[in-house]
Amino acid sequence: MGRLPFIIAACIFIIAFDIYCYKAIIAVFKKWKPTTKRVFAIAYWSYSLLLIFGVFCGIYLNLFLTLRAIILVAFFLTVACKMTMLPFLILDDLRRLFIKIFRRNKKSEVSTGQNTTAEPISRSEFLVKAGLVAAAVPLTSLSWGIISGAYDYQVRRVNLILPNLPKAFDGITMGQISDIHSGSFYNKTAVKGGVEMLLGEKPDFVFFTGDLVNNLTNEVRDYQDIFSKVKAPLGVYSTLGNHDYGDYFFGKESSPAKVKNLKDMVDVHKVMGYDLLMNENRRLKVDGEEIGILGIENWGMGRFPKYGKMELAVQNTDDLPVKLLLSHDPSHWRGEVLKKYPQIDAMFSGHTHGMQFGVRFKEVQWSPVQYIYKEWAGLYQEQKQQLYVNVGYGFLGYPGRVGILPEITIFTLKRA
């Protein structure tokens, strides 16, 4: 029930916004016949109210994932289009306000008989129509991102140079996927295709760096068999992300249902064959030589939970020449690892999704998320420590990707 006031407030805002847009459109197309206006009004408000009703149903009822995805897509696209129109409407209203103030200052001219007749104060047809055209831009690009980008998995290859890497590990390959968010999927065939791409690379071991679900463990039910196929000769190692604890459904306080949800999450990792690291470590051995794999629970800056305990994860690893850390949130690297744990050679994260929107080429990458996270996609290095941020396998919120495509990373470990 804690979310209900926020949802109601959001709905009131959306309805007020709808009224604003509706009046703007009607004012521009005032030459429409009464019948046409009536049909438009019925269609406009039926769609808006049905969409709000659908959002409530998606939150509080156990709808099919596909139906929830359709509602979410429609809601996201509608809000994006109207938000694009908003600056044009505000600009026109400011124009009208300026004209009104100007006319009041010219009252003296009216009293002397001068002709001050001007263009009637009304919404500028040009501005409103320009807003409608502009709204088509996100509609087109975001629709294409849903059709084309959501499951367009990209294999990115990275040479990871580790100066102290034992000779036996030189040339070994490691795969990474992150941020599956199985509660958002609506295409099992496409998801399976991505897993097959990963397996086709035949990595020696695999990291999964958190966020298996959106809110509840049972969201992975329909995809558990697919991700259980992720296997590697030296093992699959995983950690939890901020969405895996149930905080966004149950709240931050503990409850029996929340505790059970987390236990179910741990059990799912075990059933899928993933070695879940919760503030602990493993020794990976090849030909008598070892490196360390460490994993902590979620640790994030700002509003994100700090469940991770690095002091536990590093225990009994001093003798290992290389230590690889799984930590979901990349802000952990700068927030704690660089400052307190110089023995960590490389950290592997996800979390940012690259905001699922931006540009990513070999030499140039940009996304709005870079104004929130200094490290948000790809490989970073500071002194002798490295961080790799995977932009995610799945999606959350907007059910697609534009420019920042879902990622499967293949690392080749190399000695300096």
Short mmCIF file of C-alpha atoms in Angstrom, two decimals:
data_model
loop_
_atom_site.label_atom_id
_atom_site.label_comp_id
_atom_site.label_asym_id
_atom_site.label_seq_id
_atom_site.Cartn_x
_atom_site.Cartn_y
_atom_site.Cartn_z
CA MET A 1 0.00 0.00 0.00
CA GLY A 2 3.03 2.28 0.38
CA ARG A 3 3.13 2.83 -3.36
CA LEU A 4 -0.56 3.76 -3.71
CA PRO A 5 -0.29 7.50 -2.83
CA PHE A 6 2.56 7.91 -5.31
CA ILE A 7 0.64 6.11 -8.05
CA ILE A 8 -2.50 8.18 -7.43
CA ALA A 9 -0.46 11.41 -7.51
CA ALA A 10 1.17 10.30 -10.77
CA CYS A 11 -2.24 9.54 -12.29
CA ILE A 12 -3.59 12.97 -11.29
CA PHE A 13 -0.57 14.58 -12.93
CA ILE A 14 -1.05 12.51 -16.10
CA ILE A 15 -4.75 13.42 -16.32
CA ALA A 16 -3.96 17.13 -15.85
CA PHE A 17 -1.29 16.80 -18.53
CA ASP A 18 -3.84 15.07 -20.80
CA ILE A 19 -6.30 17.94 -20.36
CA TYR A 20 -3.58 20.42 -21.30
CA CYS A 21 -2.64 18.50 -24.47
CA TYR A 22 -6.28 17.86 -25.40
CA LYS A 23 -7.20 21.57 -25.24
CA ALA A 24 -4.17 22.44 -27.36
CA ILE A 25 -5.14 19.96 -30.08
CA ILE A 26 -8.81 20.99 -30.12
CA ALA A 27 -7.83 24.67 -30.33
CA VAL A 28 -5.69 24.05 -33.41
CA PHE A 29 -8.26 21.89 -35.18
CA LYS A 30 -11.21 24.13 -34.32
CA LYS A 31 -12.58 23.80 -37.85
CA TRP A 32 -13.40 20.16 -37.23
CA LYS A 33 -17.08 19.29 -37.45
CA PRO A 34 -18.85 18.71 -34.12
CA THR A 35 -19.15 15.00 -34.92
CA THR A 36 -15.42 14.72 -35.59
CA LYS A 37 -14.62 16.53 -32.35
CA ARG A 38 -16.91 14.24 -30.42
CA VAL A 39 -15.35 11.08 -31.91
CA PHE A 40 -11.85 12.43 -31.20
CA ALA A 41 -12.78 13.28 -27.59
CA ILE A 42 -14.22 9.81 -26.96
CA ALA A 43 -11.17 8.10 -28.50
CA TYR A 44 -8.66 10.36 -26.71
CA TRP A 45 -10.13 10.02 -23.24
CA SER A 46 -11.06 6.34 -23.59
CA TYR A 47 -7.45 5.53 -24.47
CA SER A 48 -6.00 7.67 -21.65
CA LEU A 49 -8.30 6.29 -18.95
CA LEU A 50 -7.95 2.72 -20.19
CA LEU A 51 -4.17 3.10 -20.06
CA ILE A 52 -4.25 4.32 -16.45
CA PHE A 53 -6.59 1.47 -15.54
CA GLY A 54 -4.20 -0.95 -17.24
CA VAL A 55 -1.25 0.34 -15.21
CA PHE A 56 -3.17 -0.29 -11.98
CA CYS A 57 -4.06 -3.79 -13.15
CA GLY A 58 -0.46 -4.48 -14.12
CA ILE A 59 0.71 -3.50 -10.62
CA TYR A 60 -1.96 -5.09 -8.46
CA LEU A 61 -3.19 -8.06 -10.51
CA ASN A 62 -1.30 -11.15 -11.60
CA LEU A 63 -1.51 -10.48 -15.34
CA PHE A 64 0.32 -12.46 -18.00
CA LEU A 65 3.79 -11.05 -18.62
CA THR A 66 2.95 -10.39 -22.27
CA LEU A 67 -0.12 -8.35 -21.36
CA ARG A 68 1.82 -6.39 -18.76
CA ALA A 69 4.51 -5.71 -21.36
CA ILE A 70 1.92 -4.40 -23.86
CA ILE A 71 0.46 -2.05 -21.23
CA LEU A 72 3.92 -0.83 -20.28
CA VAL A 73 4.92 -0.24 -23.90
CA ALA A 74 1.75 1.75 -24.61
CA PHE A 75 2.10 3.80 -21.43
CA PHE A 76 5.77 4.59 -22.02
CA LEU A 77 5.32 5.62 -25.65
CA THR A 78 2.29 7.78 -24.83
CA VAL A 79 4.04 9.66 -22.02
CA ALA A 80 7.21 10.10 -24.13
CA CYS A 81 5.23 11.61 -27.02
CA LYS A 82 3.27 14.00 -24.80
CA MET A 83 6.41 15.09 -22.97
CA THR A 84 7.97 15.94 -26.33
CA MET A 85 4.96 18.13 -27.15
CA LEU A 86 5.10 19.93 -23.80
CA PRO A 87 7.88 22.48 -24.58
CA PHE A 88 5.99 23.64 -27.70
CA LEU A 89 2.78 24.11 -25.73
CA ILE A 90 4.53 26.00 -22.93
CA LEU A 91 6.30 28.20 -25.48
CA ASP A 92 2.96 29.08 -27.08
CA ASP A 93 1.37 29.85 -23.71
CA LEU A 94 4.29 32.14 -22.85
CA ARG A 95 3.80 33.85 -26.21
CA ARG A 96 0.13 34.39 -25.43
CA LEU A 97 0.95 35.74 -21.98
CA PHE A 98 3.46 38.18 -23.45
CA ILE A 99 0.88 39.44 -25.97
CA LYS A 100 -1.71 39.87 -23.22
CA ILE A 101 0.67 41.92 -21.08
CA PHE A 102 1.73 43.98 -24.09
CA ARG A 103 -1.91 44.81 -24.95
CA ARG A 104 -2.66 45.92 -21.43
CA ASN A 105 0.22 48.37 -21.67
CA LYS A 106 -1.29 49.75 -24.88
CA LYS A 107 -4.66 50.71 -23.37
CA SER A 108 -3.80 54.37 -23.72
CA GLU A 109 -3.52 53.92 -27.49
CA VAL A 110 -7.04 52.51 -27.55
CA SER A 111 -8.39 55.59 -25.73
CA THR A 112 -6.87 57.92 -28.36
CA GLY A 113 -8.62 56.06 -31.13
CA GLN A 114 -5.62 54.26 -32.56
CA ASN A 115 -6.24 50.89 -34.17
CA THR A 116 -4.62 48.22 -32.03
CA THR A 117 -6.45 45.32 -33.54
CA ALA A 118 -4.01 42.43 -33.71
CA GLU A 119 -4.03 38.76 -34.31
CA PRO A 120 -6.43 37.22 -31.77
CA ILE A 121 -4.76 35.70 -28.72
CA SER A 122 -4.99 31.98 -29.44
CA ARG A 123 -2.69 29.03 -29.53
CA SER A 124 -0.26 29.28 -32.38
CA GLU A 125 -1.26 26.71 -34.95
CA PHE A 126 2.34 26.45 -36.08
CA LEU A 127 3.74 25.73 -32.59
CA VAL A 128 1.15 23.12 -31.69
CA LYS A 129 1.47 21.34 -35.02
CA ALA A 130 5.24 21.47 -34.66
CA GLY A 131 4.79 19.82 -31.26
CA LEU A 132 2.69 17.07 -32.83
CA VAL A 133 5.38 16.48 -35.46
CA ALA A 134 8.10 16.45 -32.79
CA ALA A 135 6.08 13.90 -30.79
CA ALA A 136 6.32 11.55 -33.76
CA VAL A 137 10.12 11.46 -33.43
CA PRO A 138 10.26 9.58 -30.08
CA LEU A 139 7.27 7.51 -31.17
CA THR A 140 9.22 6.34 -34.22
CA SER A 141 12.62 5.85 -32.57
CA LEU A 142 11.31 4.24 -29.40
CA SER A 143 8.99 1.95 -31.36
CA TRP A 144 11.95 0.89 -33.48
CA GLY A 145 13.94 0.31 -30.29
CA ILE A 146 11.24 -2.09 -29.12
CA ILE A 147 10.95 -3.89 -32.45
CA SER A 148 14.66 -4.03 -33.22
CA GLY A 149 16.74 -3.31 -30.13
CA ALA A 150 15.30 -5.21 -27.17
CA TYR A 151 16.76 -8.59 -28.18
CA ASP A 152 19.53 -7.52 -30.55
CA TYR A 153 22.29 -9.17 -28.51
CA GLN A 154 25.82 -7.98 -29.21
CA VAL A 155 28.98 -9.92 -28.38
CA ARG A 156 31.71 -7.55 -27.19
CA ARG A 157 35.26 -8.90 -26.98
CA VAL A 158 37.72 -7.49 -24.45
CA ASN A 159 41.36 -8.32 -23.79
CA LEU A 160 41.75 -8.12 -20.02
CA ILE A 161 45.42 -7.60 -19.18
CA LEU A 162 46.34 -8.70 -15.66
CA PRO A 163 50.04 -8.25 -14.78
CA ASN A 164 50.11 -10.95 -12.09
CA LEU A 165 48.04 -13.51 -14.00
CA PRO A 166 49.43 -17.03 -13.54
CA LYS A 167 50.74 -18.62 -16.73
CA ALA A 168 48.10 -21.36 -16.65
CA PHE A 169 45.35 -18.70 -17.04
CA ASP A 170 46.94 -16.83 -19.94
CA GLY A 171 44.47 -16.98 -22.84
CA ILE A 172 41.56 -18.35 -20.82
CA THR A 173 38.17 -16.85 -21.73
CA MET A 174 35.43 -15.57 -19.46
CA GLY A 175 31.88 -14.56 -20.32
CA GLN A 176 29.76 -11.96 -18.56
CA ILE A 177 26.07 -11.20 -18.67
CA SER A 178 24.22 -8.88 -16.33
CA ASP A 179 20.79 -7.41 -15.57
CA ILE A 180 18.60 -10.13 -17.04
CA HIS A 181 15.38 -8.62 -15.59
CA SER A 182 13.33 -11.67 -16.53
CA GLY A 183 10.11 -9.97 -15.39
CA SER A 184 10.31 -7.70 -18.43
CA PHE A 185 10.72 -10.35 -21.14
CA TYR A 186 7.98 -11.23 -23.61
CA ASN A 187 9.85 -13.29 -26.22
CA LYS A 188 11.26 -16.63 -25.01
CA THR A 189 12.66 -17.54 -28.41
CA ALA A 190 14.74 -14.37 -28.59
CA VAL A 191 15.99 -14.79 -25.01
CA LYS A 192 17.01 -18.35 -25.79
CA GLY A 193 18.84 -17.11 -28.87
CA GLY A 194 20.97 -14.80 -26.73
CA VAL A 195 21.92 -17.64 -24.40
CA GLU A 196 22.88 -19.75 -27.39
CA MET A 197 25.13 -16.90 -28.59
CA LEU A 198 26.90 -16.92 -25.22
CA LEU A 199 27.33 -20.69 -25.25
CA GLY A 200 28.60 -20.52 -28.84
CA GLU A 201 31.58 -18.53 -27.57
CA LYS A 202 32.52 -21.48 -25.29
CA PRO A 203 33.86 -19.41 -22.39
CA ASP A 204 35.91 -21.25 -19.75
CA PHE A 205 33.90 -19.62 -16.96
CA VAL A 206 31.01 -17.14 -16.74
CA PHE A 207 30.00 -14.26 -14.48
CA PHE A 208 26.41 -13.11 -13.95
CA THR A 209 26.47 -9.78 -12.13
CA GLY A 210 22.98 -9.44 -10.73
CA ASP A 211 19.36 -8.36 -11.27
CA LEU A 212 17.82 -11.64 -12.32
CA VAL A 213 14.32 -10.16 -11.79
CA ASN A 214 12.53 -6.82 -11.46
CA ASN A 215 10.76 -7.29 -8.13
CA LEU A 216 9.89 -10.88 -7.22
CA THR A 217 11.75 -14.14 -7.59
CA ASN A 218 8.79 -15.85 -9.27
CA GLU A 219 9.28 -13.62 -12.33
CA VAL A 220 12.09 -15.93 -13.48
CA ARG A 221 9.76 -18.93 -13.49
CA ASP A 222 9.14 -18.90 -17.25
CA TYR A 223 12.83 -18.37 -18.10
CA GLN A 224 14.60 -20.49 -15.50
CA ASP A 225 15.00 -23.40 -17.92
CA ILE A 226 16.67 -21.12 -20.49
CA PHE A 227 19.23 -19.59 -18.12
CA SER A 228 19.92 -23.00 -16.59
CA LYS A 229 21.59 -23.84 -19.90
CA VAL A 230 24.41 -21.38 -19.17
CA LYS A 231 27.28 -23.73 -18.30
CA ALA A 232 31.07 -23.48 -18.44
CA PRO A 233 33.94 -25.91 -17.66
CA LEU A 234 35.25 -23.80 -14.77
CA GLY A 235 31.83 -22.79 -13.48
CA VAL A 236 29.21 -20.03 -13.53
CA TYR A 237 29.52 -17.48 -10.73
CA SER A 238 26.83 -14.98 -9.78
CA THR A 239 25.92 -12.22 -7.41
CA LEU A 240 22.75 -10.29 -6.52
CA GLY A 241 21.64 -6.89 -7.79
CA ASN A 242 19.48 -4.26 -6.13
CA HIS A 243 16.30 -5.66 -7.75
CA ASP A 244 16.84 -9.19 -6.44
CA TYR A 245 16.04 -8.48 -2.78
CA GLY A 246 12.35 -7.58 -3.17
CA ASP A 247 12.92 -4.05 -1.82
CA TYR A 248 10.85 -2.47 -4.59
CA PHE A 249 7.85 -4.67 -3.83
CA PHE A 250 7.96 -5.29 -0.07
CA GLY A 251 9.75 -2.12 1.01
CA LYS A 252 13.05 -1.82 2.85
CA GLU A 253 11.78 -3.28 6.12
CA SER A 254 12.07 -7.02 6.69
CA SER A 255 8.98 -9.22 6.63
CA PRO A 256 8.36 -12.99 6.41
CA ALA A 257 7.30 -12.66 2.76
CA LYS A 258 10.40 -10.67 1.90
CA VAL A 259 12.69 -13.15 3.66
CA LYS A 260 11.06 -16.02 1.76
CA ASN A 261 11.42 -14.16 -1.53
CA LEU A 262 15.18 -13.80 -0.95
CA LYS A 263 15.49 -17.46 0.06
CA ASP A 264 13.71 -18.41 -3.16
CA MET A 265 16.18 -16.24 -5.08
CA VAL A 266 19.14 -18.05 -3.53
CA ASP A 267 17.48 -21.39 -4.33
CA VAL A 268 16.91 -20.39 -7.97
CA HIS A 269 20.60 -19.64 -8.45
CA LYS A 270 21.39 -23.03 -6.97
CA VAL A 271 18.87 -24.84 -9.19
CA MET A 272 20.25 -23.09 -12.29
CA GLY A 273 23.74 -24.24 -11.36
CA TYR A 274 25.08 -20.75 -10.58
CA ASP A 275 27.57 -20.43 -7.72
CA LEU A 276 26.05 -17.46 -5.90
CA LEU A 277 28.67 -15.42 -4.03
CA MET A 278 27.25 -13.45 -1.13
CA ASN A 279 30.20 -11.73 0.54
CA GLU A 280 32.45 -14.72 -0.07
CA ASN A 281 35.09 -16.03 -2.45
CA ARG A 282 36.18 -19.04 -4.46
CA ARG A 283 39.55 -20.31 -5.64
CA LEU A 284 39.69 -21.05 -9.34
CA LYS A 285 42.39 -23.62 -10.07
CA VAL A 286 44.00 -24.48 -13.42
CA ASP A 287 47.05 -26.73 -13.70
CA GLY A 288 47.92 -26.23 -10.05
CA GLU A 289 47.73 -22.41 -10.19
CA GLU A 290 44.97 -20.31 -8.64
CA ILE A 291 43.20 -16.98 -8.91
CA GLY A 292 40.44 -15.62 -6.68
CA ILE A 293 36.80 -14.97 -7.59
CA LEU A 294 35.09 -12.73 -5.06
CA GLY A 295 31.45 -11.74 -4.95
CA ILE A 296 29.53 -9.37 -2.72
CA GLU A 297 25.90 -8.52 -2.25
CA ASN A 298 24.64 -5.25 -3.69
CA TRP A 299 26.60 -2.16 -2.67
CA GLY A 300 25.59 1.12 -4.29
CA MET A 301 26.07 4.81 -3.71
CA GLY A 302 23.15 7.11 -2.99
CA ARG A 303 19.72 5.54 -2.54
CA PHE A 304 20.81 2.02 -3.44
CA PRO A 305 21.28 -0.54 -0.65
CA LYS A 306 24.68 -1.40 0.80
CA TYR A 307 24.28 -5.06 1.67
CA GLY A 308 27.78 -6.00 0.53
CA LYS A 309 30.58 -6.68 3.03
CA MET A 310 33.95 -6.57 1.35
CA GLU A 311 35.76 -7.46 4.57
CA LEU A 312 34.14 -10.89 4.38
CA ALA A 313 34.66 -11.33 0.63
CA VAL A 314 38.45 -10.79 0.83
CA GLN A 315 39.07 -13.16 3.73
CA ASN A 316 41.82 -15.75 3.12
CA THR A 317 42.71 -14.40 -0.33
CA ASP A 318 46.02 -12.66 0.43
CA ASP A 319 48.04 -15.43 -1.22
CA LEU A 320 46.16 -15.25 -4.53
CA PRO A 321 48.02 -13.35 -7.30
CA VAL A 322 44.84 -12.13 -9.05
CA LYS A 323 41.45 -11.28 -7.57
CA LEU A 324 38.33 -10.75 -9.72
CA LEU A 325 35.33 -9.15 -8.01
CA LEU A 326 31.66 -9.47 -8.92
CA SER A 327 29.78 -6.40 -7.67
CA HIS A 328 26.55 -5.35 -9.32
CA ASP A 329 26.74 -1.56 -8.98
CA PRO A 330 29.75 0.17 -10.63
CA SER A 331 29.59 3.02 -8.10
CA HIS A 332 31.03 0.52 -5.61
CA TRP A 333 34.36 0.66 -7.46
CA ARG A 334 34.95 4.34 -6.79
CA GLY A 335 32.96 4.40 -3.55
CA GLU A 336 34.89 1.67 -1.73
CA VAL A 337 37.11 -0.63 -3.82
CA LEU A 338 39.60 1.99 -5.07
CA LYS A 339 39.87 3.54 -1.62
CA LYS A 340 40.17 0.48 0.61
CA TYR A 341 40.91 -2.62 -1.46
CA PRO A 342 43.93 -2.13 -3.75
CA GLN A 343 44.33 -5.91 -3.94
CA ILE A 344 41.30 -6.17 -6.28
CA ASP A 345 42.67 -6.42 -9.82
CA ALA A 346 39.38 -6.19 -11.73
CA MET A 347 35.74 -5.65 -10.84
CA PHE A 348 32.75 -6.64 -12.99
CA SER A 349 29.43 -4.79 -12.80
CA GLY A 350 26.17 -4.01 -14.59
CA HIS A 351 23.29 -1.95 -13.21
CA THR A 352 23.36 1.10 -15.50
CA HIS A 353 21.84 -0.52 -18.64
CA GLY A 354 23.51 2.39 -20.45
CA MET A 355 20.04 3.85 -19.78
CA GLN A 356 19.03 1.72 -22.82
CA PHE A 357 19.51 4.83 -24.93
CA GLY A 358 22.54 6.47 -26.46
CA VAL A 359 25.40 5.93 -28.89
CA ARG A 360 28.08 3.29 -28.58
CA PHE A 361 30.91 2.89 -31.06
CA LYS A 362 34.44 1.58 -30.67
CA GLU A 363 35.95 4.99 -29.95
CA VAL A 364 32.92 7.04 -28.91
CA GLN A 365 30.04 6.36 -26.56
CA TRP A 366 27.41 8.62 -25.03
CA SER A 367 24.29 8.16 -22.94
CA PRO A 368 22.38 10.40 -20.52
CA VAL A 369 23.35 7.95 -17.78
CA GLN A 370 26.94 9.25 -17.91
CA TYR A 371 25.74 12.33 -16.04
CA ILE A 372 24.77 10.03 -13.16
CA TYR A 373 27.50 7.38 -13.30
CA LYS A 374 31.11 8.21 -14.09
CA GLU A 375 31.67 4.59 -15.09
CA TRP A 376 28.66 3.31 -17.02
CA ALA A 377 29.76 1.10 -19.96
CA GLY A 378 32.92 -0.69 -20.98
CA LEU A 379 36.41 -0.95 -19.49
CA TYR A 380 37.90 1.57 -17.06
CA GLN A 381 41.28 1.66 -15.37
CA GLU A 382 42.75 3.64 -12.51
CA GLN A 383 46.32 2.88 -11.45
CA LYS A 384 46.52 -0.93 -11.48
CA GLN A 385 42.82 -1.57 -10.89
CA GLN A 386 40.22 -2.15 -13.59
CA LEU A 387 36.42 -2.09 -13.85
CA TYR A 388 34.19 -3.43 -16.57
CA VAL A 389 30.54 -2.33 -16.78
CA ASN A 390 28.24 -4.54 -18.84
CA VAL A 391 25.17 -2.63 -20.14
CA GLY A 392 22.87 -5.58 -19.53
CA TYR A 393 21.15 -8.51 -21.15
CA GLY A 394 17.56 -7.46 -20.50
CA PHE A 395 15.66 -4.23 -20.03
CA LEU A 396 13.62 -2.43 -17.41
CA GLY A 397 10.90 0.20 -17.77
CA TYR A 398 11.19 1.03 -21.45
CA PRO A 399 10.89 -2.40 -23.14
CA GLY A 400 13.52 -1.76 -25.78
CA ARG A 401 16.92 -0.27 -26.53
CA VAL A 402 18.04 2.54 -28.82
CA GLY A 403 21.77 2.61 -29.59
CA ILE A 404 22.80 0.83 -26.37
CA LEU A 405 22.10 -2.78 -27.30
CA PRO A 406 21.97 -5.81 -24.98
CA GLU A 407 25.45 -7.14 -24.28
CA ILE A 408 27.27 -10.44 -23.96
CA THR A 409 30.88 -9.80 -23.02
CA ILE A 410 33.72 -12.22 -23.75
CA PHE A 411 37.00 -11.52 -21.99
CA THR A 412 40.33 -13.05 -22.88
CA LEU A 413 42.63 -13.02 -19.85
CA LYS A 414 46.19 -12.05 -20.73
CA ARG A 415 49.41 -11.62 -18.82
CA ALA A 416 51.15 -8.24 -19.09
#
